[in-house]
CSV table of C-alpha atoms in Angstrom, one decimal:
chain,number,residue,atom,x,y,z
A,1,UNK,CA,0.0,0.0,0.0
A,2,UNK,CA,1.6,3.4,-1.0
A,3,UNK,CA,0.8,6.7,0.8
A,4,UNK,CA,0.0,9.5,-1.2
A,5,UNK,CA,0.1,13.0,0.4
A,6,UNK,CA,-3.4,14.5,0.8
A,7,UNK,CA,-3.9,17.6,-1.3
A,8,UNK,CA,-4.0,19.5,1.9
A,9,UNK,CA,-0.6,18.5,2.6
A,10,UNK,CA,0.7,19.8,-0.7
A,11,UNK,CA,-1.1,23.2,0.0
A,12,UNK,CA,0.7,23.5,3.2
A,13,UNK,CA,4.3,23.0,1.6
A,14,UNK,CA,3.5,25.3,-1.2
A,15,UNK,CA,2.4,27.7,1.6
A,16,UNK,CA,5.5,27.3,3.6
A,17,UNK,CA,7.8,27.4,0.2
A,18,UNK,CA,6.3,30.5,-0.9
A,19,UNK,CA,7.3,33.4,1.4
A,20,UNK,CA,11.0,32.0,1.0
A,21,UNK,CA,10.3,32.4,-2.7
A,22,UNK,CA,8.8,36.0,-2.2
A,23,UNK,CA,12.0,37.1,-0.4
A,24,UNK,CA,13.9,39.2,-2.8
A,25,UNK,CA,17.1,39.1,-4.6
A,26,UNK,CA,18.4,41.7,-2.5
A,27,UNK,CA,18.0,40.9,0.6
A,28,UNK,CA,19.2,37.1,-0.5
A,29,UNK,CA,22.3,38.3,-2.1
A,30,UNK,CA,23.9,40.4,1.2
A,31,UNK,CA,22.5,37.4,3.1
A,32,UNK,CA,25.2,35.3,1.2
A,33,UNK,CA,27.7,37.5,1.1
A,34,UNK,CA,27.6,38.0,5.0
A,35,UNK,CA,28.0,34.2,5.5
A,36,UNK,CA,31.0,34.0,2.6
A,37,UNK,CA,28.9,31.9,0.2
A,38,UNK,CA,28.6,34.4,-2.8
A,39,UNK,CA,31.6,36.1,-4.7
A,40,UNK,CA,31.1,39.2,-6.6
A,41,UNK,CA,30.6,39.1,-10.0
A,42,UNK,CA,33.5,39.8,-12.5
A,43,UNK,CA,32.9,42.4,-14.8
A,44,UNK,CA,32.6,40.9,-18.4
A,45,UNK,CA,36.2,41.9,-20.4
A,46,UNK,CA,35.5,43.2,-24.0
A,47,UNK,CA,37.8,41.2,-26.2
A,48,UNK,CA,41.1,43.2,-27.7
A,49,UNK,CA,40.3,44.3,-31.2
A,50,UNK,CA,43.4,44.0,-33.7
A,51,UNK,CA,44.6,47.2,-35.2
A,52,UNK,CA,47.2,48.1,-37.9
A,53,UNK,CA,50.4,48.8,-36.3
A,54,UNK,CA,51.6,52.8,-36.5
A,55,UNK,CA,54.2,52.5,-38.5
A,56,UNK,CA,56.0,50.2,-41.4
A,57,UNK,CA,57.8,47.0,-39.5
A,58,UNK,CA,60.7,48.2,-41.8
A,59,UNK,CA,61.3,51.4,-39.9
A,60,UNK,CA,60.1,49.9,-36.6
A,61,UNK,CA,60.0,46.6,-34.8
A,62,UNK,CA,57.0,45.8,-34.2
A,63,UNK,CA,56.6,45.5,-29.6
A,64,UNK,CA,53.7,42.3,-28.9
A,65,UNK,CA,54.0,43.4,-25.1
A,66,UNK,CA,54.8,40.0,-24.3
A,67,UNK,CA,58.4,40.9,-22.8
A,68,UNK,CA,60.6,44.1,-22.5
A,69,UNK,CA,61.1,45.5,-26.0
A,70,UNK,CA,64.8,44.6,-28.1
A,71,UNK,CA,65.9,45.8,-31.3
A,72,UNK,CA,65.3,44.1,-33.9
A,73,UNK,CA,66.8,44.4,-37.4
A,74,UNK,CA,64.5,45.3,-40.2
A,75,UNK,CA,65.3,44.6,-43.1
A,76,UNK,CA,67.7,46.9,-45.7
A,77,UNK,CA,65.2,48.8,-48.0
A,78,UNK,CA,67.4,49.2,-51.1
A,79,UNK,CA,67.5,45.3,-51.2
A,80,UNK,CA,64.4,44.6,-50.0
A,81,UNK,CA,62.4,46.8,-52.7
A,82,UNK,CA,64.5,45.3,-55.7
A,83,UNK,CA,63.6,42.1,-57.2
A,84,UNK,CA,66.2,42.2,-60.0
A,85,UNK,CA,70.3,41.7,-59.5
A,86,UNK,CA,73.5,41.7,-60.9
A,87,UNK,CA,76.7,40.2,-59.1
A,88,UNK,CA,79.7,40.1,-60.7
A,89,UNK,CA,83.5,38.9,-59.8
A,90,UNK,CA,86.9,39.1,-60.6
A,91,UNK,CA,89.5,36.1,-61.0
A,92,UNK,CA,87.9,34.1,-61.3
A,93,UNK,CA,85.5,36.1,-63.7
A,94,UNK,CA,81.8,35.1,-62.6
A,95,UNK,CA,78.4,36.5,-63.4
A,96,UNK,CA,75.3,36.1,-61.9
A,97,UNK,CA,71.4,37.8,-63.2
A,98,UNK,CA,69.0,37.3,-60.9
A,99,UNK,CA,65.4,38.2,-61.6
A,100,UNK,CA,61.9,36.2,-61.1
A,101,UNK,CA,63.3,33.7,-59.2
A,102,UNK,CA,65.9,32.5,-61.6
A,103,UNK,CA,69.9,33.1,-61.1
A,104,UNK,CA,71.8,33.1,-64.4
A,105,UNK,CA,75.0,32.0,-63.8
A,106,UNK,CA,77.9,32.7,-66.4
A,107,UNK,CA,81.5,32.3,-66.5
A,108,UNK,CA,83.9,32.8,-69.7
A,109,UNK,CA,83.6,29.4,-70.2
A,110,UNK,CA,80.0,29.5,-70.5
A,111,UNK,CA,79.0,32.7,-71.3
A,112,UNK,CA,75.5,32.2,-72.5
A,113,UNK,CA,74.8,30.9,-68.8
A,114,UNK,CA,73.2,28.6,-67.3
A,115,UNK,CA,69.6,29.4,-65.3
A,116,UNK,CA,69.4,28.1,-61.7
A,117,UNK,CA,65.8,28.5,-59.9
A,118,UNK,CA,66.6,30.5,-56.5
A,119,UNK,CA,64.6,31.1,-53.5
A,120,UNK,CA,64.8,34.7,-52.3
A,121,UNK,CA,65.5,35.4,-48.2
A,122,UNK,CA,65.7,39.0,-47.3
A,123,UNK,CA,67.7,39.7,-43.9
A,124,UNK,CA,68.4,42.8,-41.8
A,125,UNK,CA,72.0,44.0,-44.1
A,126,UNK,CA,70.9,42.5,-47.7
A,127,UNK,CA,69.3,39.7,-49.3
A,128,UNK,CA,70.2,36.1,-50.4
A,129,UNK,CA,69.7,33.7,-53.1
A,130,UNK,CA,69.6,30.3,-52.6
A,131,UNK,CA,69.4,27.1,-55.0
A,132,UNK,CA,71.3,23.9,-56.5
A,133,UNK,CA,73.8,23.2,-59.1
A,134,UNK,CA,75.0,20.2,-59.7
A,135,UNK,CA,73.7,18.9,-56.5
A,136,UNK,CA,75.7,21.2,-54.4
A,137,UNK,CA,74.6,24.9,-52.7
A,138,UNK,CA,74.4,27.8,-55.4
A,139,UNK,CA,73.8,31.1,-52.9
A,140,UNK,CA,74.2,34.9,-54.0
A,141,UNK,CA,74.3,36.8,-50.6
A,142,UNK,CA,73.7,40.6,-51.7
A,143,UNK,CA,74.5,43.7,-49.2
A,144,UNK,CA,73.8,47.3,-49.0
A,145,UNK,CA,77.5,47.9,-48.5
A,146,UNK,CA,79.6,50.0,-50.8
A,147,UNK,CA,82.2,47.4,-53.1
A,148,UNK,CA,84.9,48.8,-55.0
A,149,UNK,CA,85.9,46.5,-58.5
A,150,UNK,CA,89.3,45.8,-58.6
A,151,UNK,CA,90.0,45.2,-61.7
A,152,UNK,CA,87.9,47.9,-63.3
A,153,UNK,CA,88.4,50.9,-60.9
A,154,UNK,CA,84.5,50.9,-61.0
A,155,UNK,CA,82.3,51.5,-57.3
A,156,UNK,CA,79.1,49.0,-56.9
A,157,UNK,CA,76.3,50.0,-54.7
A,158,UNK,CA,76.2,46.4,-53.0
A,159,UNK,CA,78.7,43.5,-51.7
A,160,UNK,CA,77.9,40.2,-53.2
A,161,UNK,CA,79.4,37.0,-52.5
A,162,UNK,CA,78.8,33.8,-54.6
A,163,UNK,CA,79.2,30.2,-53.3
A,164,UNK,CA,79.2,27.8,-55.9
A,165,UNK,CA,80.6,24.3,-56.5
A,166,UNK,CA,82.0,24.4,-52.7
A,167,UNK,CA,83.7,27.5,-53.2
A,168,UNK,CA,83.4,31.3,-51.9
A,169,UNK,CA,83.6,33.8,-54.1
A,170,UNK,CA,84.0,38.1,-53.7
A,171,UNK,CA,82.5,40.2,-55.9
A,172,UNK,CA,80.4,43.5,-56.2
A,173,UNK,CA,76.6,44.3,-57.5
A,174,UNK,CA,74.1,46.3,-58.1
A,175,UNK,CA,70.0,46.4,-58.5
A,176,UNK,CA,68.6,45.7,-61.9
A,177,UNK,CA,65.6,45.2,-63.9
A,178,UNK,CA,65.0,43.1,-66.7
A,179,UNK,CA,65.2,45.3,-69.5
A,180,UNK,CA,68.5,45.8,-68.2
A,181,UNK,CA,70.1,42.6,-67.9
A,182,UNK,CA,68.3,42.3,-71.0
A,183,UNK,CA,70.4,44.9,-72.6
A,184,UNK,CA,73.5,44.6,-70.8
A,185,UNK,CA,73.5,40.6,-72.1
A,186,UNK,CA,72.4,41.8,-75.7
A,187,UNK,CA,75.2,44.5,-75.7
A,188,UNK,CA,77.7,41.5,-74.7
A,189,UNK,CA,77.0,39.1,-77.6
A,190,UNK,CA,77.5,41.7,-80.0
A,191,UNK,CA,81.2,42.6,-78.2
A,192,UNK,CA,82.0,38.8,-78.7
């Protein structure tokens, strides 16, 4: 046999439950906080927004806030804003065109050249050239420092360096663009 409450029972519970109901918020919340129950509220954070840094990352590092702010190198502008090269050395005589990602390398043995595909990396004094020949490291390292030629008494805007076949060579260059490499290489075959 189960017991069921009568419905006068259920009146009186609902009768006792409802003035602890009626109470209001108020009066429950500095009830709680008296007895170390209930913690303020945090105020809801707006998220960060991104914004476009102040300056160009070329003039200025750019500061993340997450430790105390260094120097960093940017990069050299004269180098980074070309896309076009010319390095050349003296004994032995090298020449290297570099333009849309392909390095022609020449030498008086092979003066026609021979095309090399390159991957450009720009760092803080120049930029760099890197591919293969003949299974070994081809790089052109390129930087904004003044070279004199010594064989032609001639002053280059830009140091270069070319390592090729296991071997570091000194040289000077200068920036370029295709029409003039075009020219300059035209002008050549018709000295020869």
């Amino acid at each position: 046999m189960t017991l069921r409450p009568a419905p006068a029972r259920l009146a009186l519970l609902a009768l006792i439950a409802l003035p602890l109901a009626g109470c209001d918020s108020a009066a429950m919340t500095d009830l709680r906080r008296n007895i170390g129950i209930e913690q303020p509220e945090p105020e809801p954070e707006e998220p960060a927004q991104p914004r476009a840094p102040a300056v160009s990352p070329l003039e200025q590092p750019i500061e993340t806030g997450a430790e105390a702010p260094r120097v960093i190198p940017g990069a050299e502008p004269v180098t980074y804003n070309a896309r076009a090269f010319i390095a050349r050395g003296n004994e032995p005589f090298w020449r290297v065109d570099i333009s849309d990602g392909t390095a022609t390398y020449k030498t008086p043995e092979n003066q026609a050249g021979r095309g090399i595909s390159v991957n450009r990396i720009v760092f803080a004094d120049g930029v760099e050239y890197v591919g293969v020949l003949d299974g070994r490291p081809f790089v052109v390292n390129l930087r904004a420092q003044e070279c004199q030629d010594t064989m032609a008494d001639e002053k280059f805007p830009l140091t270069a360096s070319l390592t090729v076949r296991g071997q570091k060579l000194a040289g000077c260059g200068q920036t370029a663009t295709v029409t003039t490499q075009t020219a300059e290489t035209e002008a050549e075959a018709t000295e020869g």
